[in-house]
CSV table of N, CA and C in Angstrom, one decimal:
chain,number,residue,atom,x,y,z
A,24,MET,N,0.8,-1.2,0.0
A,24,MET,CA,0.0,0.0,0.0
A,24,MET,C,0.9,1.3,0.0
A,25,SER,N,2.1,1.2,0.5
A,25,SER,CA,2.9,2.4,0.7
A,25,SER,C,3.0,3.2,-0.6
A,26,ARG,N,3.2,2.6,-1.7
A,26,ARG,CA,3.4,3.3,-3.0
A,26,ARG,C,2.1,4.0,-3.4
A,27,HIS,N,1.0,3.6,-3.0
A,27,HIS,CA,-0.3,4.2,-3.4
A,27,HIS,C,-1.0,4.8,-2.2
A,28,LYS,N,-0.2,5.1,-1.1
A,28,LYS,CA,-0.8,5.6,0.1
A,28,LYS,C,-1.6,6.9,-0.1
A,29,HIS,N,-1.1,7.7,-1.0
A,29,HIS,CA,-1.7,9.0,-1.3
A,29,HIS,C,-3.1,8.9,-1.7
A,30,ILE,N,-3.5,7.8,-2.4
A,30,ILE,CA,-4.9,7.6,-2.8
A,30,ILE,C,-5.8,7.6,-1.7
A,31,TYR,N,-5.4,7.0,-0.6
A,31,TYR,CA,-6.3,6.8,0.6
A,31,TYR,C,-6.6,8.1,1.4
A,32,ASN,N,-5.8,9.1,1.1
A,32,ASN,CA,-6.0,10.4,1.7
A,32,ASN,C,-6.9,11.4,0.9
A,33,THR,N,-7.3,11.0,-0.3
A,33,THR,CA,-8.1,11.9,-1.2
A,33,THR,C,-9.5,11.8,-0.8
A,34,SER,N,-10.2,13.0,-1.0
A,34,SER,CA,-11.6,13.0,-0.7
A,34,SER,C,-12.4,12.1,-1.7
A,35,GLN,N,-11.9,11.9,-2.9
A,35,GLN,CA,-12.6,11.0,-3.8
A,35,GLN,C,-12.6,9.6,-3.2
A,36,TRP,N,-11.5,9.1,-2.7
A,36,TRP,CA,-11.4,7.8,-2.0
A,36,TRP,C,-12.3,7.7,-0.8
A,37,GLN,N,-12.3,8.7,0.0
A,37,GLN,CA,-13.2,8.7,1.2
A,37,GLN,C,-14.6,8.6,0.9
A,38,ARG,N,-15.1,9.3,-0.2
A,38,ARG,CA,-16.5,9.3,-0.6
A,38,ARG,C,-16.8,7.9,-1.2
A,39,LEU,N,-15.9,7.3,-2.0
A,39,LEU,CA,-16.1,6.0,-2.6
A,39,LEU,C,-16.1,4.9,-1.5
A,40,ARG,N,-15.2,5.0,-0.6
A,40,ARG,CA,-15.2,4.1,0.5
A,40,ARG,C,-16.5,4.1,1.3
A,41,ALA,N,-17.0,5.3,1.6
A,41,ALA,CA,-18.2,5.4,2.4
A,41,ALA,C,-19.4,4.9,1.6
A,42,ALA,N,-19.4,5.1,0.3
A,42,ALA,CA,-20.5,4.6,-0.5
A,42,ALA,C,-20.5,3.1,-0.6
A,43,LYS,N,-19.3,2.5,-0.7
A,43,LYS,CA,-19.2,1.1,-0.8
A,43,LYS,C,-19.7,0.4,0.5
A,44,LEU,N,-19.3,1.0,1.6
A,44,LEU,CA,-19.7,0.4,2.9
A,44,LEU,C,-21.2,0.6,3.1
A,45,ARG,N,-21.8,1.6,2.6
A,45,ARG,CA,-23.3,1.8,2.7
A,45,ARG,C,-24.0,0.8,1.8
A,46,MET,N,-23.4,0.5,0.6
A,46,MET,CA,-24.0,-0.4,-0.3
A,46,MET,C,-23.9,-1.9,0.2
A,47,ASP,N,-22.7,-2.2,0.7
A,47,ASP,CA,-22.4,-3.5,1.2
A,47,ASP,C,-21.9,-3.5,2.6
A,48,PRO,N,-22.7,-3.4,3.6
A,48,PRO,CA,-22.3,-3.2,5.0
A,48,PRO,C,-21.7,-4.5,5.6
A,49,LEU,N,-21.8,-5.6,5.0
A,49,LEU,CA,-21.3,-6.8,5.6
A,49,LEU,C,-20.1,-7.3,4.8
A,50,CYS,N,-19.2,-7.9,5.5
A,50,CYS,CA,-17.9,-8.4,4.9
A,50,CYS,C,-18.2,-9.4,3.8
A,51,GLU,N,-17.7,-9.1,2.6
A,51,GLU,CA,-17.9,-9.9,1.4
A,51,GLU,C,-16.9,-11.1,1.4
A,52,TYR,N,-16.0,-11.2,2.3
A,52,TYR,CA,-15.1,-12.3,2.4
A,52,TYR,C,-15.5,-13.4,3.4
A,53,CYS,N,-16.2,-13.0,4.4
A,53,CYS,CA,-16.6,-14.0,5.4
A,53,CYS,C,-17.6,-15.0,4.8
A,54,PRO,N,-17.6,-16.2,5.3
A,54,PRO,CA,-18.6,-17.2,4.8
A,54,PRO,C,-20.0,-16.6,5.0
A,55,PRO,N,-20.9,-16.9,4.1
A,55,PRO,CA,-22.3,-16.4,4.3
A,55,PRO,C,-22.9,-16.6,5.6
A,56,GLU,N,-22.7,-17.7,6.2
A,56,GLU,CA,-23.3,-18.0,7.5
A,56,GLU,C,-22.7,-17.3,8.7
A,57,ARG,N,-21.5,-16.6,8.5
A,57,ARG,CA,-20.8,-15.9,9.5
A,57,ARG,C,-20.5,-14.5,9.2
A,58,ARG,N,-21.2,-13.9,8.3
A,58,ARG,CA,-20.9,-12.5,7.8
A,58,ARG,C,-20.9,-11.6,9.0
A,59,CYS,N,-19.9,-10.7,9.0
A,59,CYS,CA,-19.9,-9.7,10.1
A,59,CYS,C,-19.9,-8.3,9.4
A,60,ILE,N,-19.9,-7.3,10.3
A,60,ILE,CA,-19.9,-5.9,9.8
A,60,ILE,C,-18.6,-5.5,9.1
A,61,ALA,N,-18.7,-5.0,8.0
A,61,ALA,CA,-17.5,-4.5,7.3
A,61,ALA,C,-17.1,-3.1,7.8
A,62,THR,N,-15.8,-3.0,8.0
A,62,THR,CA,-15.3,-1.7,8.5
A,62,THR,C,-14.2,-1.2,7.5
A,63,GLU,N,-13.8,-2.0,6.5
A,63,GLU,CA,-12.8,-1.6,5.6
A,63,GLU,C,-13.2,-1.9,4.2
A,64,VAL,N,-12.5,-1.3,3.2
A,64,VAL,CA,-12.8,-1.5,1.8
A,64,VAL,C,-11.5,-2.0,1.2
A,65,ASP,N,-11.6,-3.1,0.5
A,65,ASP,CA,-10.4,-3.8,-0.1
A,65,ASP,C,-10.5,-3.7,-1.6
A,66,HIS,N,-9.3,-3.5,-2.2
A,66,HIS,CA,-9.2,-3.6,-3.7
A,66,HIS,C,-9.0,-5.0,-4.0
A,67,TYR,N,-10.0,-5.6,-4.6
A,67,TYR,CA,-10.0,-7.0,-5.0
A,67,TYR,C,-8.8,-7.4,-5.8
A,68,ARG,N,-8.6,-6.6,-6.9
A,68,ARG,CA,-7.4,-6.7,-7.7
A,68,ARG,C,-6.5,-5.5,-7.3
A,69,ALA,N,-5.3,-5.8,-7.1
A,69,ALA,CA,-4.3,-4.8,-6.5
A,69,ALA,C,-4.1,-3.6,-7.4
A,70,ILE,N,-4.0,-2.4,-6.8
A,70,ILE,CA,-3.7,-1.2,-7.6
A,70,ILE,C,-2.3,-1.4,-8.3
A,71,SER,N,-1.4,-2.1,-7.6
A,71,SER,CA,-0.1,-2.3,-8.2
A,71,SER,C,-0.1,-3.2,-9.4
A,72,ASP,N,-1.2,-3.9,-9.7
A,72,ASP,CA,-1.4,-4.6,-10.9
A,72,ASP,C,-2.0,-3.8,-12.0
A,73,GLY,N,-2.1,-2.5,-11.7
A,73,GLY,CA,-2.6,-1.6,-12.8
A,73,GLY,C,-4.1,-1.3,-12.7
A,74,CYS,N,-4.8,-1.8,-11.7
A,74,CYS,CA,-6.2,-1.6,-11.6
A,74,CYS,C,-6.5,-0.1,-11.1
A,75,ASP,N,-7.6,0.4,-11.6
A,75,ASP,CA,-8.1,1.7,-11.3
A,75,ASP,C,-8.5,1.7,-9.8
A,76,PRO,N,-7.8,2.6,-9.0
A,76,PRO,CA,-8.1,2.6,-7.5
A,76,PRO,C,-9.5,3.1,-7.2
A,77,TYR,N,-10.2,3.7,-8.2
A,77,TYR,CA,-11.5,4.3,-7.9
A,77,TYR,C,-12.6,3.5,-8.6
A,78,ASP,N,-12.3,2.3,-9.1
A,78,ASP,CA,-13.3,1.4,-9.8
A,78,ASP,C,-14.1,0.7,-8.7
A,79,MET,N,-15.4,1.1,-8.6
A,79,MET,CA,-16.3,0.5,-7.6
A,79,MET,C,-16.4,-1.0,-7.8
A,80,ASN,N,-16.3,-1.5,-9.1
A,80,ASN,CA,-16.4,-2.9,-9.3
A,80,ASN,C,-15.2,-3.7,-8.8
A,81,ASN,N,-14.2,-3.1,-8.5
A,81,ASN,CA,-13.0,-3.7,-8.0
A,81,ASN,C,-12.9,-3.6,-6.4
A,82,LEU,N,-13.9,-3.2,-5.8
A,82,LEU,CA,-13.9,-3.0,-4.3
A,82,LEU,C,-14.7,-4.0,-3.6
A,83,ARG,N,-14.3,-4.5,-2.5
A,83,ARG,CA,-15.0,-5.4,-1.6
A,83,ARG,C,-15.0,-4.9,-0.2
A,84,SER,N,-16.2,-4.9,0.4
A,84,SER,CA,-16.3,-4.5,1.8
A,84,SER,C,-15.7,-5.7,2.6
A,85,ALA,N,-15.0,-5.3,3.7
A,85,ALA,CA,-14.3,-6.4,4.4
A,85,ALA,C,-14.3,-6.0,5.9
A,86,CYS,N,-14.3,-7.1,6.7
A,86,CYS,CA,-14.0,-6.9,8.1
A,86,CYS,C,-12.5,-6.8,8.3
A,87,SER,N,-12.1,-6.3,9.4
A,87,SER,CA,-10.7,-6.1,9.7
A,87,SER,C,-9.9,-7.4,9.6
A,88,ARG,N,-10.5,-8.4,10.2
A,88,ARG,CA,-9.8,-9.7,10.2
A,88,ARG,C,-9.6,-10.3,8.8
A,89,CYS,N,-10.6,-10.3,7.9
A,89,CYS,CA,-10.4,-10.8,6.6
A,89,CYS,C,-9.5,-9.9,5.8
A,90,HIS,N,-9.6,-8.6,5.9
A,90,HIS,CA,-8.8,-7.7,5.1
A,90,HIS,C,-7.3,-7.9,5.5
A,91,SER,N,-7.1,-7.9,6.8
A,91,SER,CA,-5.7,-8.1,7.3
A,91,SER,C,-5.1,-9.5,6.8
A,92,SER,N,-5.9,-10.5,6.9
A,92,SER,CA,-5.5,-11.8,6.5
A,92,SER,C,-5.2,-11.9,5.0
A,93,LYS,N,-6.0,-11.3,4.2
A,93,LYS,CA,-5.8,-11.2,2.8
A,93,LYS,C,-4.5,-10.5,2.5
A,94,THR,N,-4.3,-9.3,3.1
A,94,THR,CA,-3.2,-8.5,2.8
A,94,THR,C,-1.9,-9.2,3.3
A,95,ALA,N,-1.9,-9.8,4.5
A,95,ALA,CA,-0.7,-10.4,5.1
A,95,ALA,C,-0.3,-11.6,4.3
A,96,ASN,N,-1.3,-12.3,3.7
A,96,ASN,CA,-0.9,-13.5,2.9
A,96,ASN,C,-0.7,-13.2,1.5
A,97,GLY,N,-0.9,-12.0,1.1
A,97,GLY,CA,-0.6,-11.6,-0.3
A,97,GLY,C,-1.6,-12.2,-1.3
A,98,GLU,N,-2.7,-12.6,-0.8
A,98,GLU,CA,-3.7,-13.4,-1.6
A,98,GLU,C,-4.4,-12.4,-2.5
A,99,ARG,N,-4.7,-12.9,-3.7
A,99,ARG,CA,-5.5,-12.1,-4.6
A,99,ARG,C,-6.6,-13.0,-5.2
A,100,LEU,N,-6.5,-13.4,-6.4
A,100,LEU,CA,-7.5,-14.1,-7.1
A,100,LEU,C,-7.3,-15.6,-7.1
A,101,ILE,N,-6.1,-16.1,-6.8
A,101,ILE,CA,-5.7,-17.5,-6.8
A,101,ILE,C,-6.5,-18.3,-5.8
A,102,GLY,N,-7.2,-19.3,-6.3
A,102,GLY,CA,-7.9,-20.1,-5.4
A,102,GLY,C,-9.2,-19.6,-4.8
A,103,CYS,N,-9.8,-18.5,-5.5
A,103,CYS,CA,-11.0,-17.9,-5.1
A,103,CYS,C,-12.1,-18.0,-6.2
A,104,ASP,N,-13.3,-18.0,-5.8
A,104,ASP,CA,-14.4,-18.0,-6.8
A,104,ASP,C,-14.5,-16.5,-7.3
A,105,VAL,N,-15.5,-16.3,-8.1
A,105,VAL,CA,-15.7,-15.0,-8.7
A,105,VAL,C,-16.0,-13.9,-7.7
A,106,ASN,N,-16.5,-14.3,-6.6
A,106,ASN,CA,-16.8,-13.3,-5.5
A,106,ASN,C,-15.6,-13.1,-4.5
A,107,GLY,N,-14.5,-13.7,-4.8
A,107,GLY,CA,-13.4,-13.6,-3.9
A,107,GLY,C,-13.4,-14.5,-2.7
A,108,ILE,N,-14.3,-15.4,-2.7
A,108,ILE,CA,-14.4,-16.4,-1.6
A,108,ILE,C,-13.5,-17.6,-1.9
A,109,PRO,N,-12.6,-17.9,-0.9
A,109,PRO,CA,-11.7,-19.0,-1.2
A,109,PRO,C,-12.4,-20.3,-1.5
A,110,ILE,N,-11.9,-21.0,-2.5
A,110,ILE,CA,-12.5,-22.3,-2.9
A,110,ILE,C,-12.3,-23.4,-1.9
A,111,ASP,N,-11.1,-23.4,-1.4
A,111,ASP,CA,-10.7,-24.4,-0.4
A,111,ASP,C,-11.5,-24.3,0.9
A,112,PRO,N,-12.3,-25.3,1.2
A,112,PRO,CA,-13.2,-25.3,2.5
A,112,PRO,C,-12.3,-25.2,3.7
A,113,ALA,N,-11.1,-25.6,3.7
A,113,ALA,CA,-10.2,-25.5,4.9
A,113,ALA,C,-9.4,-24.2,5.0
A,114,HIS,N,-9.7,-23.3,4.1
A,114,HIS,CA,-9.0,-22.0,4.0
A,114,HIS,C,-9.2,-21.2,5.3
A,115,LEU,N,-8.2,-20.4,5.8
A,115,LEU,CA,-8.3,-19.6,7.0
A,115,LEU,C,-9.6,-18.8,7.1
A,116,TRP,N,-10.1,-18.3,6.0
A,116,TRP,CA,-11.3,-17.4,6.1
A,116,TRP,C,-12.5,-18.2,6.3
A,117,ARG,N,-12.5,-19.5,6.0
A,117,ARG,CA,-13.7,-20.4,6.1
A,117,ARG,C,-13.7,-21.1,7.5
A,118,VAL,N,-12.6,-21.0,8.2
A,118,VAL,CA,-12.5,-21.8,9.5
A,118,VAL,C,-13.4,-21.1,10.5
């Protein structure tokens, strides 16, 4: 995130982030039966991969736990369905 940190300080990002959390207030990474309140917004495809940081279609509402886990593990699209949910039932997010 450090290279793109300036994006998160813009009013455009703050408005987009607030709009996304209003549209999707529950974590989109948690399993459906355990969805919790989203407090963060994640870029599904990384900005460093050339994705538009302000593309609403590339954003996912996330709880802190899921967002931190995804970021720490460097996970992106590998092993996930089209909604970003890990395919592996034993994956950390599904436990």
